[in-house]
mmCIF file of C-alpha atoms and ligand atoms in Angstrom:
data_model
loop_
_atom_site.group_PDB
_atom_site.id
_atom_site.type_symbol
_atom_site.label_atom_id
_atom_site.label_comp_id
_atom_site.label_asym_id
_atom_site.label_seq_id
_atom_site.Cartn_x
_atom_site.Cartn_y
_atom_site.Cartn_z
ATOM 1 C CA UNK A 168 0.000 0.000 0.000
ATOM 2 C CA UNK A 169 1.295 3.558 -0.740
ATOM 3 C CA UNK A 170 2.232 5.901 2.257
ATOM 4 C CA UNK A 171 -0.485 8.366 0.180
ATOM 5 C CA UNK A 172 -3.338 5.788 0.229
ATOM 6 C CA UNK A 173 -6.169 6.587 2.485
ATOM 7 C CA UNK A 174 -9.404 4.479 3.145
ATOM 8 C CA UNK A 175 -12.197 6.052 1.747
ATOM 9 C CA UNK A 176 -14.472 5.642 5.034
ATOM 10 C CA UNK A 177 -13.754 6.996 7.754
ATOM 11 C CA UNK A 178 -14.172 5.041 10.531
ATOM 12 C CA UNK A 179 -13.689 7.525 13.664
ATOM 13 C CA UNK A 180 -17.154 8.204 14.689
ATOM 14 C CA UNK A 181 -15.954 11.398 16.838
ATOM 15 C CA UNK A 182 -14.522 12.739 13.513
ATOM 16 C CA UNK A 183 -17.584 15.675 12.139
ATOM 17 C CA UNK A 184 -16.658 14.042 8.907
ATOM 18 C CA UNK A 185 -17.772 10.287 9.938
ATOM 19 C CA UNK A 186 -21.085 9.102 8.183
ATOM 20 C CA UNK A 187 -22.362 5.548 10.275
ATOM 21 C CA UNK A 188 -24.135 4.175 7.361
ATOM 22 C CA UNK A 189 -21.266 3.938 4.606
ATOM 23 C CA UNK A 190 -19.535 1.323 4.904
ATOM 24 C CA UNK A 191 -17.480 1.664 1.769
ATOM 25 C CA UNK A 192 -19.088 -0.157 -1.140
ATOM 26 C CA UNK A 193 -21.726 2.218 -2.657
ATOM 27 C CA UNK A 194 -22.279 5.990 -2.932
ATOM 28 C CA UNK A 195 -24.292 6.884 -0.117
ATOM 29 C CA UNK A 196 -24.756 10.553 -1.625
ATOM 30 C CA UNK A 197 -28.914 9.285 -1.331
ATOM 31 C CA UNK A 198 -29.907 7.023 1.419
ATOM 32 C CA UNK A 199 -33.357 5.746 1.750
ATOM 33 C CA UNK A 200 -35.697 5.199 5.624
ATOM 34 C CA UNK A 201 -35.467 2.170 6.921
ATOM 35 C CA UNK A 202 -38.393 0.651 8.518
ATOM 36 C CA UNK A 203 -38.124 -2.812 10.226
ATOM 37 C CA UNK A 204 -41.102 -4.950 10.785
ATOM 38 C CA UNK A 205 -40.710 -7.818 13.165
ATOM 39 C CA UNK A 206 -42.897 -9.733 15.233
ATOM 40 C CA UNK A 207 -44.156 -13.087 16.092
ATOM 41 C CA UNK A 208 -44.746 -15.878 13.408
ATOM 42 C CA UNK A 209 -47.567 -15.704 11.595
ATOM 43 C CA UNK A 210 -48.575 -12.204 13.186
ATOM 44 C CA UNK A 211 -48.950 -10.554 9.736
ATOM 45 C CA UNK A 212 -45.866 -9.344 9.068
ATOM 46 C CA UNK A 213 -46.023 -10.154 5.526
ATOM 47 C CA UNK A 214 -49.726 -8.900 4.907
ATOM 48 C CA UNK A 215 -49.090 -5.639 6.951
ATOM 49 C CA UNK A 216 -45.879 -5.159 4.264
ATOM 50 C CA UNK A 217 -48.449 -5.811 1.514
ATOM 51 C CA UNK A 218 -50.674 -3.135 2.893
ATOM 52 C CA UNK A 219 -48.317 -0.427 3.463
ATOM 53 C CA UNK A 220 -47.011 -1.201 -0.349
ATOM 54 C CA UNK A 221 -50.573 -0.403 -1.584
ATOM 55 C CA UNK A 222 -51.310 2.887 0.361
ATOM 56 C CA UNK A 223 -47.750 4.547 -0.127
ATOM 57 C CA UNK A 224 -46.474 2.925 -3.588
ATOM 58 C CA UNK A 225 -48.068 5.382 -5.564
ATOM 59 C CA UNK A 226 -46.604 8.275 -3.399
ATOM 60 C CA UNK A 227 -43.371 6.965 -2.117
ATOM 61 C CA UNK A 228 -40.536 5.891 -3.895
ATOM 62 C CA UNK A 229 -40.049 2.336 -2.115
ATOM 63 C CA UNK A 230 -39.309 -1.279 -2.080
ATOM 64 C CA UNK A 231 -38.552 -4.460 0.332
ATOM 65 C CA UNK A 232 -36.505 -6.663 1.612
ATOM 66 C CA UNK A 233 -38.016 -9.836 3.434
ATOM 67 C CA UNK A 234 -36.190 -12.313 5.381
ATOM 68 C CA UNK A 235 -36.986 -16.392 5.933
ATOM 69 C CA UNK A 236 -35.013 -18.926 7.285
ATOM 70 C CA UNK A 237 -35.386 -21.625 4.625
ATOM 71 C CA UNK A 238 -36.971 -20.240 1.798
ATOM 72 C CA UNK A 239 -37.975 -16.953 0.219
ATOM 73 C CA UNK A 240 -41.870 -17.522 0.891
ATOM 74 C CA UNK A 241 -42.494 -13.715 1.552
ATOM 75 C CA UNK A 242 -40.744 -12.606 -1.077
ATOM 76 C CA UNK A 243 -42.321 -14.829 -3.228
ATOM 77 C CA UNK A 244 -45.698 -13.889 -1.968
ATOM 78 C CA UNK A 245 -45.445 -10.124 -2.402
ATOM 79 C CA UNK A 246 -44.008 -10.802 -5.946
ATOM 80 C CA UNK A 247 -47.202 -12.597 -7.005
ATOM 81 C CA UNK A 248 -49.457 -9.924 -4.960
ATOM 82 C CA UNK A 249 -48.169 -7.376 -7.805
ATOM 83 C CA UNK A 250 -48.614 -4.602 -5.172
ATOM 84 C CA UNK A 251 -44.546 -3.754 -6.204
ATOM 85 C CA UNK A 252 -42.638 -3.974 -9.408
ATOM 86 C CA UNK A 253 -40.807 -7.080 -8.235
ATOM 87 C CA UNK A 254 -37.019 -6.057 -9.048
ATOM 88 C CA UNK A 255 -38.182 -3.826 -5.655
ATOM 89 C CA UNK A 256 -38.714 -6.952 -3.690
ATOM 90 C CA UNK A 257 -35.290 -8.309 -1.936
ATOM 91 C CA UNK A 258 -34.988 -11.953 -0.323
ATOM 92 C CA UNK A 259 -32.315 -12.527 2.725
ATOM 93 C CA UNK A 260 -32.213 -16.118 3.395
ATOM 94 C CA UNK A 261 -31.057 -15.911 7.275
ATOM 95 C CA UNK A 262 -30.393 -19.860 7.516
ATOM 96 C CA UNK A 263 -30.497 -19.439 11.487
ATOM 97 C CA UNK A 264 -32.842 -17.639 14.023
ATOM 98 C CA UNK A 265 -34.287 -14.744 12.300
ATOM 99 C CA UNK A 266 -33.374 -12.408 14.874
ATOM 100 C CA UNK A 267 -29.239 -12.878 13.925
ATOM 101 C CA UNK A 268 -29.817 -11.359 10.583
ATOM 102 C CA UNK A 269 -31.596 -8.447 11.892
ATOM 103 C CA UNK A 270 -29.589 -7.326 15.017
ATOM 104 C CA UNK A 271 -26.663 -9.411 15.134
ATOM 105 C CA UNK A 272 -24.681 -9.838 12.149
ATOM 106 C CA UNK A 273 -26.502 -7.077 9.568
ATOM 107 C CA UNK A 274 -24.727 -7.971 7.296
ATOM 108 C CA UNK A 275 -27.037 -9.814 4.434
ATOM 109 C CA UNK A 276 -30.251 -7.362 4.765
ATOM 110 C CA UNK A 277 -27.179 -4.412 4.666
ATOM 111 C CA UNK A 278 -26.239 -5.811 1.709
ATOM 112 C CA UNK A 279 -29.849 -6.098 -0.306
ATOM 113 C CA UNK A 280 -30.331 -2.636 1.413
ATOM 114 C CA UNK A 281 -27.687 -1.023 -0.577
ATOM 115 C CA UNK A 282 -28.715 -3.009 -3.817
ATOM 116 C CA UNK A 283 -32.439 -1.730 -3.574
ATOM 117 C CA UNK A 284 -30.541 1.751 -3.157
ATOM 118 C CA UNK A 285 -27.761 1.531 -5.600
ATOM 119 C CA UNK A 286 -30.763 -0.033 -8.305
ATOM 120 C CA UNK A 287 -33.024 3.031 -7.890
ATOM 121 C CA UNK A 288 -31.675 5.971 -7.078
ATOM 122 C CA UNK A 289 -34.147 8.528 -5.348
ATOM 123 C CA UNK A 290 -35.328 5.350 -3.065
ATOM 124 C CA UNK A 291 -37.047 6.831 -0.296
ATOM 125 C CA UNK A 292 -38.425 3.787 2.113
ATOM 126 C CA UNK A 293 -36.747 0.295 2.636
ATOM 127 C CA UNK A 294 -39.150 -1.857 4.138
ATOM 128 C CA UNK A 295 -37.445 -5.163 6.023
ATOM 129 C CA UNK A 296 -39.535 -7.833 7.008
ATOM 130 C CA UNK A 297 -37.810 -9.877 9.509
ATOM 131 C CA UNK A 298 -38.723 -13.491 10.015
ATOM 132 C CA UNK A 299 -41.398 -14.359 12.125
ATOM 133 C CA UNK A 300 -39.888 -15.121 15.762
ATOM 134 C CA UNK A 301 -40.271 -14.414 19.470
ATOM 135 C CA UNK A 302 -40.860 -11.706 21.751
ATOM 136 C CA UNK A 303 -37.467 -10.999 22.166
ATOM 137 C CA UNK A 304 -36.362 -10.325 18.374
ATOM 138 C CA UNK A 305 -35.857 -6.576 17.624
ATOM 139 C CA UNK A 306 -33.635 -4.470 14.745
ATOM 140 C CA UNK A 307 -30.594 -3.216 15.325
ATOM 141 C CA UNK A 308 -30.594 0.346 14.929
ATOM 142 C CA UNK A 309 -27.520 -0.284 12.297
ATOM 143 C CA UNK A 310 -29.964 -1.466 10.038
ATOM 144 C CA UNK A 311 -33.185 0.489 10.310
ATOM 145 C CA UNK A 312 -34.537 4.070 11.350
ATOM 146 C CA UNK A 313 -37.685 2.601 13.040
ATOM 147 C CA UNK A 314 -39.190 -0.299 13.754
ATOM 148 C CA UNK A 315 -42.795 -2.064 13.890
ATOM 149 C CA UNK A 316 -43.775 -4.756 16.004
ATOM 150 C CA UNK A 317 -46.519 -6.922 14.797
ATOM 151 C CA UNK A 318 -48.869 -9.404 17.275
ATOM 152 C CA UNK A 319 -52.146 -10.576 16.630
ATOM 153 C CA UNK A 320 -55.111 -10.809 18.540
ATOM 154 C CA UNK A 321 -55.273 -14.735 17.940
ATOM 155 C CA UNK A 322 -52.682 -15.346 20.186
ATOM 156 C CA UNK A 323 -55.116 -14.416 23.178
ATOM 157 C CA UNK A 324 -55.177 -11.265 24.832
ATOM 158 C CA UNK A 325 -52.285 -12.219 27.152
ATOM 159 C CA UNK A 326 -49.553 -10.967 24.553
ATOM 160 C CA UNK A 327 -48.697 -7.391 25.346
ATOM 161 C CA UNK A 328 -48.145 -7.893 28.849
ATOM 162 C CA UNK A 329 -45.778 -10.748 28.640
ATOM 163 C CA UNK A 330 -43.864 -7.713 27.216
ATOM 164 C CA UNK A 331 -40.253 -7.922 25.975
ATOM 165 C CA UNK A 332 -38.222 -5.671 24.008
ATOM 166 C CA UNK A 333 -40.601 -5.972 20.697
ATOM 167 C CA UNK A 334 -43.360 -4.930 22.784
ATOM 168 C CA UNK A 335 -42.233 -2.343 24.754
ATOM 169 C CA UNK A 336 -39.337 -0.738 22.496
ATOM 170 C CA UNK A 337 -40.889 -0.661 19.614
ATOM 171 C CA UNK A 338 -41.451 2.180 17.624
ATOM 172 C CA UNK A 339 -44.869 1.313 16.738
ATOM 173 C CA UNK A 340 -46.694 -1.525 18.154
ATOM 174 C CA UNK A 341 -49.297 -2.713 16.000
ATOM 175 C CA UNK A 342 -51.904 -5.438 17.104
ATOM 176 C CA UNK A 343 -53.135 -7.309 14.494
ATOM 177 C CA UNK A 344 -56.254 -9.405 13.500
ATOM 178 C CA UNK A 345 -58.596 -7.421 15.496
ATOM 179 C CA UNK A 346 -61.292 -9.332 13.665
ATOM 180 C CA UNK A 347 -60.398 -12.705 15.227
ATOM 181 C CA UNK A 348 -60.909 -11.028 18.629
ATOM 182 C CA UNK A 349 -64.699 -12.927 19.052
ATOM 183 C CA UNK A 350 -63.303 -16.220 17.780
ATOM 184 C CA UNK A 351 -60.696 -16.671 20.063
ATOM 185 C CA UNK A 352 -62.664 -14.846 23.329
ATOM 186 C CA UNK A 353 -59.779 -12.414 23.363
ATOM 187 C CA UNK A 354 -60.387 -8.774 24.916
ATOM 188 C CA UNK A 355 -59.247 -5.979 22.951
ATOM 189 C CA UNK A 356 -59.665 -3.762 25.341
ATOM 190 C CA UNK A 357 -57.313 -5.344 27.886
ATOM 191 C CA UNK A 358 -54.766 -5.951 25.010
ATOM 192 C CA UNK A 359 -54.739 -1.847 24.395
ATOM 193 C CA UNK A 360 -54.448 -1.366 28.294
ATOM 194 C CA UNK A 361 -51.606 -3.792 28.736
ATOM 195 C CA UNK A 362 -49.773 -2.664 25.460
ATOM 196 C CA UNK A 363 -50.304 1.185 26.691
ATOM 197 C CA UNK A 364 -48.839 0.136 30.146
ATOM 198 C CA UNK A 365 -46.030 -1.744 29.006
ATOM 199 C CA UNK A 366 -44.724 0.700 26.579
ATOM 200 C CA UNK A 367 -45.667 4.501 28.843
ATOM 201 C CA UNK A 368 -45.676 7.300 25.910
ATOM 202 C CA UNK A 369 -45.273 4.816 22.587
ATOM 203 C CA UNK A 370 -47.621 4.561 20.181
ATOM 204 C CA UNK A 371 -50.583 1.415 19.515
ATOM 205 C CA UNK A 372 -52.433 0.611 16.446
ATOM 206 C CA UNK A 373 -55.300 -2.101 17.006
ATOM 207 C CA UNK A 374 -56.227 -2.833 13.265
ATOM 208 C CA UNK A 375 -58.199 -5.573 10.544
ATOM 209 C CA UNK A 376 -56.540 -6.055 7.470
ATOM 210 C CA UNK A 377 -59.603 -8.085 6.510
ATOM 211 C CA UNK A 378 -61.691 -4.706 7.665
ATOM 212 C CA UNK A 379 -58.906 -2.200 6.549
ATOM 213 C CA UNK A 380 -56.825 -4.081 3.877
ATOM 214 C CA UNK A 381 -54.602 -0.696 2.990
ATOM 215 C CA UNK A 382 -53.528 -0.062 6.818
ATOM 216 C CA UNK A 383 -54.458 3.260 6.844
ATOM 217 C CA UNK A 384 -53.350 4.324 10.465
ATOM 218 C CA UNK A 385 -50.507 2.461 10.101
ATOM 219 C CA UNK A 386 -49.519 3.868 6.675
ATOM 220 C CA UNK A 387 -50.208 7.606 8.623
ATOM 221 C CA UNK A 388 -47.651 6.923 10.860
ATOM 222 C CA UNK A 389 -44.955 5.630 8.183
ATOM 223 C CA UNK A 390 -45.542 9.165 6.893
ATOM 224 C CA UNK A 391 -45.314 11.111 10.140
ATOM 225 C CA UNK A 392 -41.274 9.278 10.259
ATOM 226 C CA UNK A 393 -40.691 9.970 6.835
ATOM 227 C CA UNK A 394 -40.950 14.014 7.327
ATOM 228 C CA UNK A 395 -39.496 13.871 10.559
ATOM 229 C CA UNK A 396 -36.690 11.896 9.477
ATOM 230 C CA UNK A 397 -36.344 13.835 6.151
ATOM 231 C CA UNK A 398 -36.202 16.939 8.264
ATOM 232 C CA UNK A 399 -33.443 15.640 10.129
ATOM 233 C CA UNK A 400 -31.425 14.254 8.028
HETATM 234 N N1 LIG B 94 -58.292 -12.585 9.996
HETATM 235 C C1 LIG B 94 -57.161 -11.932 9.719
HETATM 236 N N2 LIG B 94 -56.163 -12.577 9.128
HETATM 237 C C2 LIG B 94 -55.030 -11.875 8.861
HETATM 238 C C3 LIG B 94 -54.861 -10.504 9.198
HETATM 239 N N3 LIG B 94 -53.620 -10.123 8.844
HETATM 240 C C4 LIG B 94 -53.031 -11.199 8.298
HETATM 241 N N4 LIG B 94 -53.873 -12.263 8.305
HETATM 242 C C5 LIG B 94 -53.606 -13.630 7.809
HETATM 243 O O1 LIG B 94 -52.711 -14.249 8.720
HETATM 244 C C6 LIG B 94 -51.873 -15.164 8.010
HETATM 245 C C7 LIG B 94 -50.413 -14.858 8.308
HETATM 246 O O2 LIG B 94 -50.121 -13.573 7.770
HETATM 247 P P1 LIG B 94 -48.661 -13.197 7.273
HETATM 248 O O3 LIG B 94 -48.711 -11.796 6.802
HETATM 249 O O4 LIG B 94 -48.140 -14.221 6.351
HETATM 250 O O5 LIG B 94 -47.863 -13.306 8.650
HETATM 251 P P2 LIG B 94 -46.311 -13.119 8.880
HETATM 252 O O6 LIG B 94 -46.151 -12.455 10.196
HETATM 253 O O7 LIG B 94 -45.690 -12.446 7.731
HETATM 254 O O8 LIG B 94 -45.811 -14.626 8.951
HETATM 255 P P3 LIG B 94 -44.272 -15.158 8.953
HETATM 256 O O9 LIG B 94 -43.505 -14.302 7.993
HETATM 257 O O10 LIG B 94 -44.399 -16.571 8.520
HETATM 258 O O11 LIG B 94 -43.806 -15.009 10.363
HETATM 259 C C8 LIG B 94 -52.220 -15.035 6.533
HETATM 260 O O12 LIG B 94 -53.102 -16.070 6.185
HETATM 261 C C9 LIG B 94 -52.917 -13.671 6.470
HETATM 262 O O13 LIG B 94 -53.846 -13.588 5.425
HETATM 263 C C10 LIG B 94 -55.972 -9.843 9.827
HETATM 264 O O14 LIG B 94 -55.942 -8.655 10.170
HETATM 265 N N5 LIG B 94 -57.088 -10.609 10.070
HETATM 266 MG MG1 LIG B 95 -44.023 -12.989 6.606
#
């Protein structure tokens, strides 16, 4: 190496001149929101992702990147949905417990991140879908801006105050499938009061997405973090 060469990132995060999110191997002159979804299997994840494609496609410049362990199900799924052009739609296969791909080694979704970026340039919203695990299983904040948690009503009403970090970190808490509620004898309004005292000034969204397929509070709040984050950034 010549005594002239320097590294193109700078690594010295007390230096003005550090950026956290390049790491080296695209132009990160435009960087798009990331929004994590994660939650419990089977919770909705996949539907809510659908949803939020449909209300904000035509407005925001955006695309996703799903994660399974196995397969690439979701992906495949939101592909045949057509709700997104499907050179938008990213798979991570995570091979392990979802929850390494999306806080401990970042390194895969990172990596489809900066394709969806480097593919279409102006990208304002990454949507990543982690795979469906526990209560425990959050983002780190290396990889997204904010992050959804997703549980659904037909796990019983017990679910919000078992808490955990999903539940009471999370950005946004959504509980899903309030339709179910009568089938499965489950009391919304305990699930609100639990979720509201495990997480203090955080925000809940009971919803349908049989009775509101296009997520519209949900979709709301998306937009709320995309001007306050464009502001800040
Ligand atoms: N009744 C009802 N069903 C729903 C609702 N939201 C999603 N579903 C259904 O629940 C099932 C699971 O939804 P997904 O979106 O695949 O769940 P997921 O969290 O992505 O699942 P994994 O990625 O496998 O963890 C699907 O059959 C959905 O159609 C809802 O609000 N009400
Ligand atoms: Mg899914």
């Amino acid at each position: 190496m010549s005594a002239d060469h320097v590294h193109p990132v700078n690594f010295d995060p007390t230096d003005p001149g550090h950026d956290p999110h390049d790491h080296g191997e695209h132009d990160h002159s435009h960087r798009a929101v990331r929004i994590g979804i994660g939650g419990p299997v089977g919770s909705g994840k996949t539907a809510l992702t659908a949803a939020l494609c449909r209300a904000l496609g035509q407005s925001v410049d955006l695309a996703v990147v799903t994660n399974d362990i196995y397969t690439t199900e979701d992906a495949d799924f939101l592909r045949a949905t057509g709700v997104l052009d499907v050179d938008r739609i990213e798979a991570v296969q995570t091979g392990a417990c979802p929850h390494t791909a999306i806080r401990d080694d970042i390194t895969a979704n990172l990596d489809a991140v900066e394709l969806l970026e480097h593919r279409f340039h102006g990208l304002e919203l990454v949507i990543i879908e982690s795979g469906g695990d526990n209560l425990t299983a959050v983002f780190s904040r290396g990889l997204v801006d904010r992050q959804i948690f997703v549980v659904d009503v037909a796990g019983g009403d017990k679910v919000p105050r078992k808490g955990g970090p999903g539940v009471t970190t999370a950005d946004l808490l959504v509980i899903n499938k309030t339709d179910l509620a009568p089938m499965v004898g489950a009391d919304l309004g305990i699930m609100t009061a639990d979720a509201h005292r495990m997480r203090g000034e955080l925000p809940v969204i009971s919803q349908s997405l049989v009775d509101t397929p296009d997520a519209p509070a949900v979709a709301d709040w998306v937009r709320a973090q995309l001007r306050t984050l464009a502001a800040v950034s």
